[in-house]
Amino acid sequence: ENVFHFSFLVKDGKAGINTRRAEDAEEYGGDPGPVIRPTDNLNMPAPKQAIVSLNMKDWRDMCQAYNVEESDVPHRVDGKVAKKVKKERKSN
């Protein structure tokens, strides 16, 4: 659901994604891998999109390859994951 939401942010020119190389991470700090960047929508060229097909194995492999442990895009307040976490917190 985060990828779906993020695709609309990219489509509207409000966000983008780049890949931080290991050399850049060492020089400027941060971790190598995908980097989400907000945009101000001013003086920006028209956004470009690509259609990518991912299954859960591909997704998990990418997360493992880039050491992704949590999302940079928060879950929706009324989404399935948020409701599940809320329910788990109440039971503890």
Coordinates of C-alpha atoms in Angstrom, one line a residue:
E1 CA 0.0 0.0 0.0
N2 CA 2.9 2.4 0.6
V3 CA 4.3 1.8 -2.9
F4 CA 0.9 2.4 -4.4
H5 CA 0.5 5.7 -2.5
F6 CA 4.1 6.7 -3.3
S7 CA 3.4 6.2 -7.0
F8 CA 0.8 8.9 -6.9
L9 CA 3.2 11.3 -5.1
V10 CA 5.7 10.7 -8.0
K11 CA 3.0 11.1 -10.6
D12 CA 2.0 14.4 -9.1
G13 CA 5.6 15.6 -8.9
K14 CA 5.6 15.7 -5.1
A15 CA 8.3 13.0 -4.6
G16 CA 11.0 11.1 -6.3
I17 CA 13.3 8.2 -5.7
N18 CA 17.0 8.0 -6.4
T19 CA 19.7 5.5 -5.5
R20 CA 22.5 6.5 -3.2
R21 CA 25.8 4.9 -4.3
A22 CA 28.1 3.4 -1.7
E23 CA 30.8 6.0 -2.6
D24 CA 28.3 8.9 -2.1
A25 CA 27.2 7.4 1.2
E26 CA 30.7 7.3 2.5
E27 CA 31.5 10.8 1.3
Y28 CA 28.2 12.5 2.4
G29 CA 26.9 10.2 5.1
G30 CA 23.8 8.0 5.1
D31 CA 23.2 4.5 3.9
P32 CA 23.6 3.3 0.3
G33 CA 20.4 2.3 -1.5
P34 CA 17.1 3.9 -2.4
V35 CA 16.5 7.4 -1.2
I36 CA 13.0 9.1 -1.2
R37 CA 13.2 12.8 -1.9
P38 CA 10.4 15.3 -1.6
T39 CA 10.1 17.9 -4.4
D40 CA 8.9 21.4 -4.3
N41 CA 7.2 21.1 -7.7
L42 CA 8.8 24.4 -8.8
N43 CA 10.9 24.4 -12.0
M44 CA 10.7 20.7 -12.2
P45 CA 10.5 18.8 -15.5
A46 CA 7.4 16.7 -16.1
P47 CA 7.6 13.6 -13.8
K48 CA 8.5 10.3 -15.4
Q49 CA 7.1 7.0 -14.3
A50 CA 7.7 3.4 -15.1
I51 CA 5.5 0.4 -14.6
V52 CA 7.3 -2.3 -12.5
S53 CA 6.0 -5.7 -11.6
L54 CA 7.1 -7.0 -8.2
N55 CA 6.0 -10.1 -6.3
M56 CA 6.6 -10.5 -2.6
K57 CA 9.8 -12.5 -3.1
D58 CA 11.2 -9.7 -5.3
W59 CA 10.2 -7.1 -2.7
R60 CA 11.8 -9.0 0.2
D61 CA 15.0 -9.6 -1.9
M62 CA 15.2 -5.9 -2.6
C63 CA 14.6 -5.0 1.1
Q64 CA 17.3 -7.5 2.1
A65 CA 19.8 -6.3 -0.6
Y66 CA 19.4 -2.7 0.6
N67 CA 19.0 -3.5 4.3
V68 CA 15.6 -1.9 4.5
E69 CA 14.0 -2.5 7.8
E70 CA 11.3 0.1 7.9
S71 CA 9.4 2.3 5.5
D72 CA 10.2 5.9 4.9
V73 CA 6.5 6.4 3.9
P74 CA 4.2 6.1 6.9
H75 CA 1.3 3.7 6.8
R76 CA -2.1 5.3 6.4
V77 CA -3.9 5.9 9.6
D78 CA -6.9 3.8 8.5
G79 CA -4.8 1.2 6.6
K80 CA -4.7 -2.5 7.4
V81 CA -1.2 -2.3 9.0
A82 CA -2.1 0.7 11.2
K83 CA -5.2 -1.1 12.5
K84 CA -3.2 -4.3 13.2
V85 CA -0.6 -2.4 15.1
K86 CA -3.2 -0.4 17.1
K87 CA -5.0 -3.7 17.9
E88 CA -1.7 -5.3 19.1
R89 CA -0.8 -2.3 21.3
K90 CA -4.2 -2.5 23.0
S91 CA -3.8 -6.2 23.8
N92 CA -0.3 -5.5 25.4

